[in-house]
């Protein structure tokens, strides 16, 4: 580790440190770990590299399906790659940030088509990944099916009943409903 191998300038370090409250040494350690996963000479991770790295960060969980959606949520500029800055800010925001910030990222995981709304089909897609993460299969041995869960989510979060959930409906609804929050937030640490 050391500043000689770092690809970040002082202003970027200052920005990351301000946002994440990490020390320069912590940022350097994360940068080294991140760049080790990238192709030689590259400063960004592909989806495949990210999914492997994310699995290493959460080794006790089955995050394979979910990691592709997390990649999309972390890819802030939409260039189909994750830079170190995007990664570290998003990772800290989803692991150490206040609940509302975690829920903003969770909303982005569900919003598969980037239209700033979540519909029932998007909920079903992510629920399958979340159930897999929790070790639950798509069999009938569980109290609720994906469809029943999606119906409950739509009923409880779609306040204006337009068959879509806005980011505000999502955040406010999950803040008020601990059960749905535990079910729908892939960034649980609180």
PDB file of C-alpha atoms in Angstrom:
ATOM      1  CA  UNK A   1       0.000   0.000   0.000  1.00  0.00           C
ATOM      2  CA  UNK A   2       1.295   3.523  -0.450  1.00  0.00           C
ATOM      3  CA  UNK A   3       0.593   6.718  -2.216  1.00  0.00           C
ATOM      4  CA  UNK A   4       2.989   5.915  -5.046  1.00  0.00           C
ATOM      5  CA  UNK A   5       0.604   3.295  -6.456  1.00  0.00           C
ATOM      6  CA  UNK A   6      -2.501   5.389  -5.898  1.00  0.00           C
ATOM      7  CA  UNK A   7      -4.360   6.707  -8.926  1.00  0.00           C
ATOM      8  CA  UNK A   8      -6.355   9.279  -6.958  1.00  0.00           C
ATOM      9  CA  UNK A   9      -5.361  12.890  -6.566  1.00  0.00           C
ATOM     10  CA  UNK A  10      -5.625  14.804  -3.291  1.00  0.00           C
ATOM     11  CA  UNK A  11      -8.961  16.414  -4.178  1.00  0.00           C
ATOM     12  CA  UNK A  12     -10.552  13.009  -4.789  1.00  0.00           C
ATOM     13  CA  UNK A  13      -9.170  11.716  -1.482  1.00  0.00           C
ATOM     14  CA  UNK A  14     -10.533  14.771   0.289  1.00  0.00           C
ATOM     15  CA  UNK A  15     -13.966  14.272  -1.286  1.00  0.00           C
ATOM     16  CA  UNK A  16     -14.089  10.581  -0.444  1.00  0.00           C
ATOM     17  CA  UNK A  17     -12.824  11.224   3.096  1.00  0.00           C
ATOM     18  CA  UNK A  18     -15.421  13.939   3.644  1.00  0.00           C
ATOM     19  CA  UNK A  19     -18.267  11.788   2.354  1.00  0.00           C
ATOM     20  CA  UNK A  20     -17.231   8.506   3.980  1.00  0.00           C
ATOM     21  CA  UNK A  21     -15.395   9.801   7.062  1.00  0.00           C
ATOM     22  CA  UNK A  22     -12.611   7.291   6.317  1.00  0.00           C
ATOM     23  CA  UNK A  23      -8.962   8.129   6.935  1.00  0.00           C
ATOM     24  CA  UNK A  24      -6.498   8.430   4.058  1.00  0.00           C
ATOM     25  CA  UNK A  25      -4.919   5.096   5.085  1.00  0.00           C
ATOM     26  CA  UNK A  26      -8.342   3.414   5.063  1.00  0.00           C
ATOM     27  CA  UNK A  27      -9.050   4.832   1.612  1.00  0.00           C
ATOM     28  CA  UNK A  28      -5.662   3.623   0.360  1.00  0.00           C
ATOM     29  CA  UNK A  29      -6.349   0.138   1.728  1.00  0.00           C
ATOM     30  CA  UNK A  30      -9.758   0.040  -0.003  1.00  0.00           C
ATOM     31  CA  UNK A  31      -8.195   1.361  -3.220  1.00  0.00           C
ATOM     32  CA  UNK A  32      -5.551  -1.367  -3.185  1.00  0.00           C
ATOM     33  CA  UNK A  33      -8.184  -4.039  -2.587  1.00  0.00           C
ATOM     34  CA  UNK A  34     -10.395  -2.581  -5.340  1.00  0.00           C
ATOM     35  CA  UNK A  35      -7.651  -2.232  -7.985  1.00  0.00           C
ATOM     36  CA  UNK A  36      -6.510  -5.796  -7.301  1.00  0.00           C
ATOM     37  CA  UNK A  37      -9.880  -6.907  -8.736  1.00  0.00           C
ATOM     38  CA  UNK A  38      -9.632  -4.739 -11.859  1.00  0.00           C
ATOM     39  CA  UNK A  39      -7.830  -5.596 -15.075  1.00  0.00           C
ATOM     40  CA  UNK A  40      -4.183  -4.422 -15.056  1.00  0.00           C
ATOM     41  CA  UNK A  41      -4.048  -0.721 -15.854  1.00  0.00           C
ATOM     42  CA  UNK A  42      -7.811  -0.287 -15.493  1.00  0.00           C
ATOM     43  CA  UNK A  43      -9.430   2.019 -12.977  1.00  0.00           C
ATOM     44  CA  UNK A  44     -12.900   0.497 -13.217  1.00  0.00           C
ATOM     45  CA  UNK A  45     -14.526  -2.839 -12.484  1.00  0.00           C
ATOM     46  CA  UNK A  46     -16.738  -4.665 -14.917  1.00  0.00           C
ATOM     47  CA  UNK A  47     -19.958  -6.233 -13.710  1.00  0.00           C
ATOM     48  CA  UNK A  48     -18.308  -9.659 -13.571  1.00  0.00           C
ATOM     49  CA  UNK A  49     -15.391  -8.346 -11.514  1.00  0.00           C
ATOM     50  CA  UNK A  50     -17.732  -6.462  -9.212  1.00  0.00           C
ATOM     51  CA  UNK A  51     -19.946  -9.505  -8.620  1.00  0.00           C
ATOM     52  CA  UNK A  52     -16.892 -11.556  -7.617  1.00  0.00           C
ATOM     53  CA  UNK A  53     -15.632  -8.744  -5.356  1.00  0.00           C
ATOM     54  CA  UNK A  54     -19.051  -8.198  -3.776  1.00  0.00           C
ATOM     55  CA  UNK A  55     -19.248 -11.910  -2.969  1.00  0.00           C
ATOM     56  CA  UNK A  56     -15.863 -11.613  -1.236  1.00  0.00           C
ATOM     57  CA  UNK A  57     -17.143  -8.657   0.789  1.00  0.00           C
ATOM     58  CA  UNK A  58     -20.240 -10.613   1.875  1.00  0.00           C
ATOM     59  CA  UNK A  59     -18.937 -14.206   2.005  1.00  0.00           C
ATOM     60  CA  UNK A  60     -21.625 -15.584   4.291  1.00  0.00           C
ATOM     61  CA  UNK A  61     -24.436 -14.527   1.970  1.00  0.00           C
ATOM     62  CA  UNK A  62     -25.561 -15.768  -1.430  1.00  0.00           C
ATOM     63  CA  UNK A  63     -25.355 -12.444  -3.243  1.00  0.00           C
ATOM     64  CA  UNK A  64     -24.752 -13.748  -6.773  1.00  0.00           C
ATOM     65  CA  UNK A  65     -28.101 -12.679  -8.315  1.00  0.00           C
ATOM     66  CA  UNK A  66     -28.384  -9.576  -6.191  1.00  0.00           C
ATOM     67  CA  UNK A  67     -24.860  -8.347  -6.978  1.00  0.00           C
ATOM     68  CA  UNK A  68     -25.765  -7.548 -10.603  1.00  0.00           C
ATOM     69  CA  UNK A  69     -28.490  -5.200  -9.396  1.00  0.00           C
ATOM     70  CA  UNK A  70     -26.200  -3.717  -6.757  1.00  0.00           C
ATOM     71  CA  UNK A  71     -23.636  -3.115  -9.537  1.00  0.00           C
ATOM     72  CA  UNK A  72     -26.244  -1.168 -11.488  1.00  0.00           C
ATOM     73  CA  UNK A  73     -27.142   0.896  -8.422  1.00  0.00           C
ATOM     74  CA  UNK A  74     -23.469   1.640  -7.668  1.00  0.00           C
ATOM     75  CA  UNK A  75     -22.729   2.623 -11.306  1.00  0.00           C
ATOM     76  CA  UNK A  76     -23.682   6.220 -10.631  1.00  0.00           C
ATOM     77  CA  UNK A  77     -22.728   7.614 -14.033  1.00  0.00           C
ATOM     78  CA  UNK A  78     -24.202   4.714 -16.037  1.00  0.00           C
ATOM     79  CA  UNK A  79     -21.007   3.861 -17.950  1.00  0.00           C
ATOM     80  CA  UNK A  80     -21.298   0.098 -17.215  1.00  0.00           C
ATOM     81  CA  UNK A  81     -18.231   0.176 -14.998  1.00  0.00           C
ATOM     82  CA  UNK A  82     -17.625   1.085 -11.394  1.00  0.00           C
ATOM     83  CA  UNK A  83     -14.790   3.420 -10.525  1.00  0.00           C
ATOM     84  CA  UNK A  84     -13.121   3.265  -7.155  1.00  0.00           C
ATOM     85  CA  UNK A  85     -14.818   6.489  -6.056  1.00  0.00           C
ATOM     86  CA  UNK A  86     -18.255   5.202  -7.095  1.00  0.00           C
ATOM     87  CA  UNK A  87     -17.621   1.925  -5.312  1.00  0.00           C
ATOM     88  CA  UNK A  88     -16.310   3.280  -2.028  1.00  0.00           C
ATOM     89  CA  UNK A  89     -18.880   6.031  -1.649  1.00  0.00           C
ATOM     90  CA  UNK A  90     -21.738   3.652  -2.493  1.00  0.00           C
ATOM     91  CA  UNK A  91     -20.402   0.811  -0.353  1.00  0.00           C
ATOM     92  CA  UNK A  92     -19.949   3.018   2.700  1.00  0.00           C
ATOM     93  CA  UNK A  93     -23.350   4.603   2.046  1.00  0.00           C
ATOM     94  CA  UNK A  94     -25.001   1.186   2.016  1.00  0.00           C
ATOM     95  CA  UNK A  95     -23.175  -0.248   5.015  1.00  0.00           C
ATOM     96  CA  UNK A  96     -22.599   2.663   7.382  1.00  0.00           C
ATOM     97  CA  UNK A  97     -24.956   5.414   6.259  1.00  0.00           C
ATOM     98  CA  UNK A  98     -28.201   6.507   7.897  1.00  0.00           C
ATOM     99  CA  UNK A  99     -31.289   4.443   7.076  1.00  0.00           C
ATOM    100  CA  UNK A 100     -32.739   6.900   4.551  1.00  0.00           C
ATOM    101  CA  UNK A 101     -29.568   6.857   2.463  1.00  0.00           C
ATOM    102  CA  UNK A 102     -29.516   3.047   2.479  1.00  0.00           C
ATOM    103  CA  UNK A 103     -33.125   3.045   1.337  1.00  0.00           C
ATOM    104  CA  UNK A 104     -32.289   5.417  -1.546  1.00  0.00           C
ATOM    105  CA  UNK A 105     -29.712   2.911  -2.774  1.00  0.00           C
ATOM    106  CA  UNK A 106     -32.151   0.043  -2.199  1.00  0.00           C
ATOM    107  CA  UNK A 107     -34.700   1.857  -4.367  1.00  0.00           C
ATOM    108  CA  UNK A 108     -32.101   2.032  -7.156  1.00  0.00           C
ATOM    109  CA  UNK A 109     -31.552  -1.726  -6.873  1.00  0.00           C
ATOM    110  CA  UNK A 110     -35.284  -2.307  -7.484  1.00  0.00           C
ATOM    111  CA  UNK A 111     -35.667   0.301 -10.249  1.00  0.00           C
ATOM    112  CA  UNK A 112     -34.426  -2.006 -12.996  1.00  0.00           C
ATOM    113  CA  UNK A 113     -35.515   0.176 -15.928  1.00  0.00           C
ATOM    114  CA  UNK A 114     -34.280   3.455 -14.375  1.00  0.00           C
ATOM    115  CA  UNK A 115     -37.652   5.198 -14.747  1.00  0.00           C
ATOM    116  CA  UNK A 116     -37.669   6.418 -11.108  1.00  0.00           C
ATOM    117  CA  UNK A 117     -40.593   4.115 -10.311  1.00  0.00           C
ATOM    118  CA  UNK A 118     -40.866   0.503  -9.199  1.00  0.00           C
ATOM    119  CA  UNK A 119     -43.571  -1.758 -10.557  1.00  0.00           C
ATOM    120  CA  UNK A 120     -44.720  -5.217  -9.486  1.00  0.00           C
ATOM    121  CA  UNK A 121     -42.531  -7.006 -12.072  1.00  0.00           C
ATOM    122  CA  UNK A 122     -39.408  -5.281 -10.744  1.00  0.00           C
ATOM    123  CA  UNK A 123     -40.375  -6.200  -7.192  1.00  0.00           C
ATOM    124  CA  UNK A 124     -40.830  -9.847  -8.177  1.00  0.00           C
ATOM    125  CA  UNK A 125     -37.448  -9.951  -9.896  1.00  0.00           C
ATOM    126  CA  UNK A 126     -35.593  -8.542  -6.882  1.00  0.00           C
ATOM    127  CA  UNK A 127     -37.616 -10.552  -4.356  1.00  0.00           C
ATOM    128  CA  UNK A 128     -36.412 -13.743  -6.002  1.00  0.00           C
ATOM    129  CA  UNK A 129     -32.821 -12.533  -5.597  1.00  0.00           C
ATOM    130  CA  UNK A 130     -33.456 -11.453  -2.008  1.00  0.00           C
ATOM    131  CA  UNK A 131     -35.100 -14.776  -1.113  1.00  0.00           C
ATOM    132  CA  UNK A 132     -32.118 -16.552  -2.656  1.00  0.00           C
ATOM    133  CA  UNK A 133     -29.817 -14.330  -0.578  1.00  0.00           C
ATOM    134  CA  UNK A 134     -31.729 -15.391   2.520  1.00  0.00           C
ATOM    135  CA  UNK A 135     -31.519 -19.068   1.511  1.00  0.00           C
ATOM    136  CA  UNK A 136     -35.210 -19.382   0.672  1.00  0.00           C
ATOM    137  CA  UNK A 137     -36.195 -21.323  -2.464  1.00  0.00           C
ATOM    138  CA  UNK A 138     -39.100 -20.838  -4.794  1.00  0.00           C
ATOM    139  CA  UNK A 139     -41.043 -23.747  -3.322  1.00  0.00           C
ATOM    140  CA  UNK A 140     -44.303 -23.865  -1.407  1.00  0.00           C
ATOM    141  CA  UNK A 141     -42.753 -24.582   2.002  1.00  0.00           C
ATOM    142  CA  UNK A 142     -42.675 -20.881   2.913  1.00  0.00           C
ATOM    143  CA  UNK A 143     -45.593 -19.009   4.361  1.00  0.00           C
ATOM    144  CA  UNK A 144     -45.695 -16.453   1.533  1.00  0.00           C
ATOM    145  CA  UNK A 145     -45.009 -16.776  -2.161  1.00  0.00           C
ATOM    146  CA  UNK A 146     -43.179 -14.132  -4.192  1.00  0.00           C
ATOM    147  CA  UNK A 147     -46.504 -13.066  -5.650  1.00  0.00           C
ATOM    148  CA  UNK A 148     -48.093 -12.684  -2.215  1.00  0.00           C
ATOM    149  CA  UNK A 149     -45.103 -10.672  -1.023  1.00  0.00           C
ATOM    150  CA  UNK A 150     -45.231  -8.461  -4.122  1.00  0.00           C
ATOM    151  CA  UNK A 151     -48.965  -7.891  -3.575  1.00  0.00           C
ATOM    152  CA  UNK A 152     -48.351  -6.944   0.073  1.00  0.00           C
ATOM    153  CA  UNK A 153     -45.537  -4.601  -0.917  1.00  0.00           C
ATOM    154  CA  UNK A 154     -47.638  -2.909  -3.582  1.00  0.00           C
ATOM    155  CA  UNK A 155     -50.592  -2.566  -1.207  1.00  0.00           C
ATOM    156  CA  UNK A 156     -48.480  -1.084   1.596  1.00  0.00           C
ATOM    157  CA  UNK A 157     -46.111   1.132  -0.387  1.00  0.00           C
ATOM    158  CA  UNK A 158     -48.145   2.296  -3.396  1.00  0.00           C
ATOM    159  CA  UNK A 159     -49.896   5.063  -1.464  1.00  0.00           C
ATOM    160  CA  UNK A 160     -51.484   6.755  -4.498  1.00  0.00           C
ATOM    161  CA  UNK A 161     -52.519   3.367  -5.983  1.00  0.00           C
ATOM    162  CA  UNK A 162     -51.083   4.042  -9.452  1.00  0.00           C
ATOM    163  CA  UNK A 163     -49.511   0.551  -9.648  1.00  0.00           C
ATOM    164  CA  UNK A 164     -46.035   2.063  -9.271  1.00  0.00           C
ATOM    165  CA  UNK A 165     -43.963   2.964  -6.235  1.00  0.00           C
ATOM    166  CA  UNK A 166     -42.080   6.255  -6.280  1.00  0.00           C
ATOM    167  CA  UNK A 167     -38.822   6.695  -4.422  1.00  0.00           C
ATOM    168  CA  UNK A 168     -40.601   8.793  -1.792  1.00  0.00           C
ATOM    169  CA  UNK A 169     -43.333   6.165  -1.303  1.00  0.00           C
ATOM    170  CA  UNK A 170     -40.627   3.497  -1.040  1.00  0.00           C
ATOM    171  CA  UNK A 171     -38.543   5.353   1.540  1.00  0.00           C
ATOM    172  CA  UNK A 172     -41.423   6.546   3.691  1.00  0.00           C
ATOM    173  CA  UNK A 173     -43.180   3.179   3.562  1.00  0.00           C
ATOM    174  CA  UNK A 174     -40.082   1.210   4.543  1.00  0.00           C
ATOM    175  CA  UNK A 175     -39.194   3.658   7.297  1.00  0.00           C
ATOM    176  CA  UNK A 176     -42.643   3.017   8.790  1.00  0.00           C
ATOM    177  CA  UNK A 177     -42.756  -0.759   8.266  1.00  0.00           C
ATOM    178  CA  UNK A 178     -39.842  -2.664   9.877  1.00  0.00           C
ATOM    179  CA  UNK A 179     -40.989  -6.010   8.448  1.00  0.00           C
ATOM    180  CA  UNK A 180     -41.032  -4.806   4.840  1.00  0.00           C
ATOM    181  CA  UNK A 181     -37.777  -2.913   5.430  1.00  0.00           C
ATOM    182  CA  UNK A 182     -36.073  -6.115   6.597  1.00  0.00           C
ATOM    183  CA  UNK A 183     -37.480  -7.957   3.582  1.00  0.00           C
ATOM    184  CA  UNK A 184     -36.701  -5.373   0.913  1.00  0.00           C
ATOM    185  CA  UNK A 185     -33.471  -3.657   1.991  1.00  0.00           C
ATOM    186  CA  UNK A 186     -30.422  -5.552   0.667  1.00  0.00           C
ATOM    187  CA  UNK A 187     -28.192  -3.246   2.722  1.00  0.00           C
ATOM    188  CA  UNK A 188     -29.146  -4.398   6.214  1.00  0.00           C
ATOM    189  CA  UNK A 189     -26.695  -3.556   8.951  1.00  0.00           C
ATOM    190  CA  UNK A 190     -28.878  -1.694  11.393  1.00  0.00           C
TER     191      UNK A 190
END
